[in-house]
mmCIF file of C-alpha atoms in Angstrom:
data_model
loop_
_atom_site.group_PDB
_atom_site.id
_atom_site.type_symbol
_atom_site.label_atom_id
_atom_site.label_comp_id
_atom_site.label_asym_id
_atom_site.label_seq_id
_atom_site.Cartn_x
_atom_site.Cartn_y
_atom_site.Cartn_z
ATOM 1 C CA UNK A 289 -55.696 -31.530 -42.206
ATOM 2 C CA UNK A 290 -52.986 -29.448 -41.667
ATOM 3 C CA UNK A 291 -50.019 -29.430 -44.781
ATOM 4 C CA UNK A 292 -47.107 -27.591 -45.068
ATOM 5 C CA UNK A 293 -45.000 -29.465 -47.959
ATOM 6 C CA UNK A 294 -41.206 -28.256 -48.913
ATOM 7 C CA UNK A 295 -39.801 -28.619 -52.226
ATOM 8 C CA UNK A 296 -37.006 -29.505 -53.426
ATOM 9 C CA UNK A 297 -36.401 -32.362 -50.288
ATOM 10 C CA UNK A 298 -33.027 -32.205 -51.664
ATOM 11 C CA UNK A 299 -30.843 -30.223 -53.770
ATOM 12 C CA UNK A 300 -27.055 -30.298 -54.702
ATOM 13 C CA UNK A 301 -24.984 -27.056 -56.151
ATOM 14 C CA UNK A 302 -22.010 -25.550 -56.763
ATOM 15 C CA UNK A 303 -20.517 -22.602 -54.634
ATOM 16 C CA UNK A 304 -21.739 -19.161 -56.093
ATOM 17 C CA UNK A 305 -25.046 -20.730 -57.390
ATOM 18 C CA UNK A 306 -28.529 -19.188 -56.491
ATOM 19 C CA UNK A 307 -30.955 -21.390 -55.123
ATOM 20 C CA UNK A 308 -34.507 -20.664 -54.450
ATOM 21 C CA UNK A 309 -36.208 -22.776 -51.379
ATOM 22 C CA UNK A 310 -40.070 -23.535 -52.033
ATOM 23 C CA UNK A 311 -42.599 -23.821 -49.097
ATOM 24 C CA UNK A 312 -46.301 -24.246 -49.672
ATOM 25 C CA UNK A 313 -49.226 -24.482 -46.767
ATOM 26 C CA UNK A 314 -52.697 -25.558 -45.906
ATOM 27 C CA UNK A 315 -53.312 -24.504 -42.562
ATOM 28 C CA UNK A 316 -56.108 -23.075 -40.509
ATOM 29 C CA UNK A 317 -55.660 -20.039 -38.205
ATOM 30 C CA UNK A 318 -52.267 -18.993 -39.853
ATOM 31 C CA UNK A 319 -50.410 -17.052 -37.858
ATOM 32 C CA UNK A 320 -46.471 -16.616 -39.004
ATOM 33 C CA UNK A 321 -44.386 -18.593 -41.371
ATOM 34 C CA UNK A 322 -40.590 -19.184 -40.121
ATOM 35 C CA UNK A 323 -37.704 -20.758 -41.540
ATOM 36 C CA UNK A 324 -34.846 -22.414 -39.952
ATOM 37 C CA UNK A 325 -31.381 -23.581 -40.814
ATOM 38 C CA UNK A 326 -30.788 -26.685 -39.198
ATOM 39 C CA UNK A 327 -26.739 -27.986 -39.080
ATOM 40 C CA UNK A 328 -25.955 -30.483 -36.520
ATOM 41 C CA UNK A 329 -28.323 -29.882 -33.504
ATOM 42 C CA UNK A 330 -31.124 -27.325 -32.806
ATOM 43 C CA UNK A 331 -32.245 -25.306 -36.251
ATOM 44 C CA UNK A 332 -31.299 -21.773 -36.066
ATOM 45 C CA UNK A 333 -34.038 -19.591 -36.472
ATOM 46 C CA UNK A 334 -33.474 -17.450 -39.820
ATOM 47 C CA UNK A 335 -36.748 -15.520 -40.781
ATOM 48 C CA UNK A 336 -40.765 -14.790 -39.779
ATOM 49 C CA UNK A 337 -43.224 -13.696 -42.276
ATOM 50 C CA UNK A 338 -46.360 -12.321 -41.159
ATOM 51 C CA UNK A 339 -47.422 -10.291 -44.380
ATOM 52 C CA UNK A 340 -47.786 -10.856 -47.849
ATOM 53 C CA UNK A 341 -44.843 -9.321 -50.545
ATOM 54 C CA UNK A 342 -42.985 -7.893 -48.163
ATOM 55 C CA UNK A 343 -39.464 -9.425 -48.418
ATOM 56 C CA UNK A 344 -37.195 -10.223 -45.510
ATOM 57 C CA UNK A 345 -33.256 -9.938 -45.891
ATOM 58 C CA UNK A 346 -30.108 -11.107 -44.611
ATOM 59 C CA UNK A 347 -27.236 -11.380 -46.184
ATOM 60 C CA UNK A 348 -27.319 -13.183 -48.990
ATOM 61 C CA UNK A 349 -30.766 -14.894 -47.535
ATOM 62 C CA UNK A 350 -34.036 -13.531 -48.570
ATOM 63 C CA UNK A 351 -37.409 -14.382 -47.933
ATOM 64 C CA UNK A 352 -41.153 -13.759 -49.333
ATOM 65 C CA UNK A 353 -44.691 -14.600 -48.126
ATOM 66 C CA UNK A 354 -47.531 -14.640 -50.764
ATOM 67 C CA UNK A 355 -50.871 -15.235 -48.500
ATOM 68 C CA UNK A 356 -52.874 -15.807 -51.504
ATOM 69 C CA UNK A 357 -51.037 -18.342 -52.681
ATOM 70 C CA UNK A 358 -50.221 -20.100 -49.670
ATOM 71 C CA UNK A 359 -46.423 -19.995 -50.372
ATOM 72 C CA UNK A 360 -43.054 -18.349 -49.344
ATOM 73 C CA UNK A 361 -39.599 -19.138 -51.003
ATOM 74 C CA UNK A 362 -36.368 -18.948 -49.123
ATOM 75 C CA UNK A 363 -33.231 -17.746 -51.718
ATOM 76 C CA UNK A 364 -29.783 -17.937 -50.772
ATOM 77 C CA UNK A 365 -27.513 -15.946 -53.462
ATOM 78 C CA UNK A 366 -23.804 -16.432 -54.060
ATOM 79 C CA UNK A 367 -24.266 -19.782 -51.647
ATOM 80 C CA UNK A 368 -21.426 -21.115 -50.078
ATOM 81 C CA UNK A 369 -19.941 -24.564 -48.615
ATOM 82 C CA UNK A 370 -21.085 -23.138 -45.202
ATOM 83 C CA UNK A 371 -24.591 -22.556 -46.581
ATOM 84 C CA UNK A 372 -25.266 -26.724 -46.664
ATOM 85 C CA UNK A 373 -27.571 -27.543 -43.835
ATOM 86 C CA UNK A 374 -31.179 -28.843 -44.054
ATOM 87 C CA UNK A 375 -33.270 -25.411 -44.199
ATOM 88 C CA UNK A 376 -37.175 -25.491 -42.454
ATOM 89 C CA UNK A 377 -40.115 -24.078 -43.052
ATOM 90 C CA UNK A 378 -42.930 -23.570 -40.084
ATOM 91 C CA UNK A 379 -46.067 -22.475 -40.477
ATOM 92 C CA UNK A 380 -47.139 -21.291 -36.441
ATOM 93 C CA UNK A 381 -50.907 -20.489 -35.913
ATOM 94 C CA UNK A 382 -52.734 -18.554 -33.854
ATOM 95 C CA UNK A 383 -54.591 -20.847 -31.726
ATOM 96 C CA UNK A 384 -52.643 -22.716 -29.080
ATOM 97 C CA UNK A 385 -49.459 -21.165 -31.119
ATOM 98 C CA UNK A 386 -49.049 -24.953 -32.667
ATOM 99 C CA UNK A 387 -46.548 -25.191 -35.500
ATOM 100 C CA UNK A 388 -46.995 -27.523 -38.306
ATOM 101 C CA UNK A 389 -42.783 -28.172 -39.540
ATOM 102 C CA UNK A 390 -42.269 -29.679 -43.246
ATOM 103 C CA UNK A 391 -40.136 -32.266 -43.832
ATOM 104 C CA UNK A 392 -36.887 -29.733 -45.135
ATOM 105 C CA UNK A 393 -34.868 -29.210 -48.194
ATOM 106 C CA UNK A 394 -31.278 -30.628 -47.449
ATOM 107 C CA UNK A 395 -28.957 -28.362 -49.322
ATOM 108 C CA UNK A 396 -25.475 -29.441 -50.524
ATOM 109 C CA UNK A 397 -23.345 -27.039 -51.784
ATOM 110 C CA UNK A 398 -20.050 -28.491 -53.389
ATOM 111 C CA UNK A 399 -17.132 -25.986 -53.490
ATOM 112 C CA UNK B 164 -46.457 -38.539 -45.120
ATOM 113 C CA UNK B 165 -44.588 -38.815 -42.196
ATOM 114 C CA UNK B 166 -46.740 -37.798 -38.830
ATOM 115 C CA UNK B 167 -45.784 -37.189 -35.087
ATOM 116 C CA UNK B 168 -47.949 -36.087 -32.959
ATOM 117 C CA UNK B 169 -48.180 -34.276 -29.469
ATOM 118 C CA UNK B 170 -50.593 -34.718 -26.884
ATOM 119 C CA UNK B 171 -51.418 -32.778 -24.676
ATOM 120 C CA UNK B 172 -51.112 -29.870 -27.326
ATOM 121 C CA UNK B 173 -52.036 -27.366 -24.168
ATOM 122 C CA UNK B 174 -51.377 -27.853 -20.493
ATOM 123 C CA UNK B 175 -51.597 -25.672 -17.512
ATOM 124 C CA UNK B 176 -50.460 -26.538 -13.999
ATOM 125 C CA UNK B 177 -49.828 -25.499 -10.534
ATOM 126 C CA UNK B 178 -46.351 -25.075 -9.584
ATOM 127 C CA UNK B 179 -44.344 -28.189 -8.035
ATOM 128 C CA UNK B 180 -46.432 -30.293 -9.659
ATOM 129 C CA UNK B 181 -44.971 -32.989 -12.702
ATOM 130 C CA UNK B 182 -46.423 -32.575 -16.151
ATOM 131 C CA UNK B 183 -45.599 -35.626 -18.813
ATOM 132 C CA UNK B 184 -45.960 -34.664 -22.280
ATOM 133 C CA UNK B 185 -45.560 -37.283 -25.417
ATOM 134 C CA UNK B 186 -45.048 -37.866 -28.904
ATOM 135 C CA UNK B 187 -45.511 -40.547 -31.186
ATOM 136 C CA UNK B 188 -44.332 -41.172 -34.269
ATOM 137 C CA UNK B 189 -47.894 -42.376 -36.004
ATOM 138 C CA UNK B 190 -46.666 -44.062 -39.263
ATOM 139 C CA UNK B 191 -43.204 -45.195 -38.824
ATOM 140 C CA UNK B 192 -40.845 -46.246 -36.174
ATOM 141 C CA UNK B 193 -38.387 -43.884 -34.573
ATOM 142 C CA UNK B 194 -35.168 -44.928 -33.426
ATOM 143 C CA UNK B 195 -34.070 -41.388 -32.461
ATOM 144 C CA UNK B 196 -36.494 -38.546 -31.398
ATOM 145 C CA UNK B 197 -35.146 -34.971 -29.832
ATOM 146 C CA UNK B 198 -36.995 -32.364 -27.822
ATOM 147 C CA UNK B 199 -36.785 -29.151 -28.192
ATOM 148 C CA UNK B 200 -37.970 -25.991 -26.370
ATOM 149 C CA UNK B 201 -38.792 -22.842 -28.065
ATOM 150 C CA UNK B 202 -37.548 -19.620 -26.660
ATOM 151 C CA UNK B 203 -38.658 -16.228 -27.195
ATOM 152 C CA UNK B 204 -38.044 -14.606 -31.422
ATOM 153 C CA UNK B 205 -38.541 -18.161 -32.144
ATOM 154 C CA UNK B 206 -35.257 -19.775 -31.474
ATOM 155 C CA UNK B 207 -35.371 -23.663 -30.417
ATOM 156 C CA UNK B 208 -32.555 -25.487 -28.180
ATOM 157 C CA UNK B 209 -32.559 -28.632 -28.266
ATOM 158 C CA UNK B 210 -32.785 -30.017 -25.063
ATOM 159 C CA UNK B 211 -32.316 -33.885 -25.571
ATOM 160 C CA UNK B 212 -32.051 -36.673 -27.866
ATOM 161 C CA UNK B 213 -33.640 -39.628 -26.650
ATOM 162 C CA UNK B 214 -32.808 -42.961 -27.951
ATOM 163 C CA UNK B 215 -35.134 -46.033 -27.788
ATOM 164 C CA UNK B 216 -34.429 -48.523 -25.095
ATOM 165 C CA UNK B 217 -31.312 -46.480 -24.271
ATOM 166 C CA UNK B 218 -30.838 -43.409 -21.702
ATOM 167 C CA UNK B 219 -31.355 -39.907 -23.371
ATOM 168 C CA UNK B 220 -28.688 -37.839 -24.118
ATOM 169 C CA UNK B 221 -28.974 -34.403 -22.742
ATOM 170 C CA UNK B 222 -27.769 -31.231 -23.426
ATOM 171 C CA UNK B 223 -25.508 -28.994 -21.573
ATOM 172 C CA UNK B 224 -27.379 -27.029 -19.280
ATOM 173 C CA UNK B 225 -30.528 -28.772 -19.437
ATOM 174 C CA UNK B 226 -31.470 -31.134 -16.080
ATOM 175 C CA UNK B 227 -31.973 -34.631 -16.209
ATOM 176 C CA UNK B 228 -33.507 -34.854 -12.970
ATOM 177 C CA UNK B 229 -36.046 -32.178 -13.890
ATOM 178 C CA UNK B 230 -36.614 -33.027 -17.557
ATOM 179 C CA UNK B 231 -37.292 -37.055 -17.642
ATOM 180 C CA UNK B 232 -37.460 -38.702 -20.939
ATOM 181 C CA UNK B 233 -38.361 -42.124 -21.402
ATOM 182 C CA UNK B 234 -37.956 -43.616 -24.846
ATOM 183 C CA UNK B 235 -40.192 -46.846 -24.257
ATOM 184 C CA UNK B 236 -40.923 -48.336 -27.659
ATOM 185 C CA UNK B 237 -40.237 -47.283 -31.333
ATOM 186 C CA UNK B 238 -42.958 -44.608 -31.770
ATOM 187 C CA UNK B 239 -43.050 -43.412 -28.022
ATOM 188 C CA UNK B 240 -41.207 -40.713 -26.273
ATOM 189 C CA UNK B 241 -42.204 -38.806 -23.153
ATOM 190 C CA UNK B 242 -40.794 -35.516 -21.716
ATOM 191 C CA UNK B 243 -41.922 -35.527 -17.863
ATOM 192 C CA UNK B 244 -41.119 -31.774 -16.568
ATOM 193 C CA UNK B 245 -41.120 -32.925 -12.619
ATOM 194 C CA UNK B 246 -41.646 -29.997 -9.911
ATOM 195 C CA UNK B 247 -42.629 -27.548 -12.807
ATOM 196 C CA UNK B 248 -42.104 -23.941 -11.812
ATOM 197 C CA UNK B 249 -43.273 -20.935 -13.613
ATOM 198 C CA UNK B 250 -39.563 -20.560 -15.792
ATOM 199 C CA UNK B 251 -40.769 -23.854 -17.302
ATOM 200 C CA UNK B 252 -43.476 -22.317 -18.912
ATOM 201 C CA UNK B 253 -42.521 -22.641 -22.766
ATOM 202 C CA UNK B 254 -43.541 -24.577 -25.829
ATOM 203 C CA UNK B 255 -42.272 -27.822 -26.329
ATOM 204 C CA UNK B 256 -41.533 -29.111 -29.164
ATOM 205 C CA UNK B 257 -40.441 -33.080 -30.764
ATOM 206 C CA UNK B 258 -39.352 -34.444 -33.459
ATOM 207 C CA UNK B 259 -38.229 -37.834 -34.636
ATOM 208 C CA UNK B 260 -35.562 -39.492 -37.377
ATOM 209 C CA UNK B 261 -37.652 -41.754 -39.707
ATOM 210 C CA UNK B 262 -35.438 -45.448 -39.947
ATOM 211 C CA UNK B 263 -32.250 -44.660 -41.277
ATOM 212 C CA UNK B 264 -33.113 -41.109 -42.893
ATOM 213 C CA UNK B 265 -31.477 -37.802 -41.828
ATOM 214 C CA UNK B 266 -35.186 -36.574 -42.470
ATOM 215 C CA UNK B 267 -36.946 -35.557 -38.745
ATOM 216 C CA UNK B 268 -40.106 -35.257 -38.458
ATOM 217 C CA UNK B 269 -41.528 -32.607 -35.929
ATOM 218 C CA UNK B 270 -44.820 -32.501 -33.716
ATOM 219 C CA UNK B 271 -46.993 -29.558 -33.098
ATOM 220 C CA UNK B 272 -46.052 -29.018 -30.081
ATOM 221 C CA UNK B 273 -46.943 -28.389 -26.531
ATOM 222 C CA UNK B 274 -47.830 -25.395 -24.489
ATOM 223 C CA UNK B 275 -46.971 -25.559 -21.269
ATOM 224 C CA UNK B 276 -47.866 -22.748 -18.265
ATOM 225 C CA UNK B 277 -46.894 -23.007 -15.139
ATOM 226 C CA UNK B 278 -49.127 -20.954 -12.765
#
């Protein structure tokens, strides 16, 4: 069966705090792992891993895959009020391009 | 934990004709569930929050004539694409709200094509 478990579910910080996102997977046919930002409505695509150690960057967002491990982490540096929003993780796979969602981190960040 | 499922995961149909697509929520009951559509680098737009035993709430831009969704019972919600055409080709995905949670819960999704 098909896993892909986030941790924390929830987290609470202050503005200017780092915070490092956990996602973990059992899937077969892996194809990608993405992560979203969801606000209020549809989540906003932020990142797609395809290959192990190579880390993705934006802004004060970063990401990792490790293929071995069946993990990626999500960091957000220097976060800010605007950074609280539930963030995603999606593991896509090749057949039939199904993704498997977790559940999400919900990320407060108090000023 | 929470499940939702899709079926079918994988459809392909002849243009003009109406493809329904559902998801259930398999271990709880959803009050809310949304669909979403999945557009190319990955993005999703939400397309419409359906609301059991109420009419869905849709988007701006999206059709409510051409994108039915029924919200019949507590862990049922169907997405009927009527007179599909070829742009409607896209994966579609669900998700639902679990009781009084902000948590959703998404499908896998379903791949539609649209000869």
């Amino acid at each position: 069966e098909d896993k892909v478990v986030q941790s924390p579910l929830s987290l609470v910080v202050h503005e200017g705090d780092t915070v490092t996102l956990n996602c973990s997977y059992e899937v077969t046919n892996f194809r990608s792992l993405l992560w979203y930002k969801q606000e209020k409505k549809a989540p906003t695509f932020l990142f797609m891993l395809t290959s192990s150690g190579i880390e993705k960057k934006s802004g004060r967002l970063s990401s990792i895959l490790d293929k071995k491990e069946l993990f990626s982490i999500l960091n957000i540096t220097a976060t800010q009020t605007g950074d609280s929003a539930v963030y995603l993780c999606a593991v896509e796979k090749n057949n039939n391009n199904d993704m498997r969602f977790g559940a999400g981190t919900r990320l407060t960040v108090k000023p | 934990g929470a499940v939702v499922s899709q079926h079918p995961s994988r459809v392909i149909c002849k243009s003009g004709t109406s493809v329904k697509i559902e998801c259930r929520s398999l271990d709880f009951q959803a009050t809310t569930m949304f669909w979403y559509r999945q557009f190319p680098k990955q993005s999703l737009m939400l397309m419409a929050t359906s609301n059991e035993g109420s009419k869905a709430t849709y988007e701006q831009g999206v059709e409510k004539d051409k994108f039915l969704i029924n919200h019949a019972s507590l862990t049922l919600s169907t997405l009927t694409v009527t007179s599909a055409h070829p742009e409607d080709s896209s994966f579609y995905i669900c998700s639902a709200h679990r009781g009084n949670t902000d948590t959703q819960y998404f499908g896998p999704g379903t791949r539609l094509t649209v000869l």
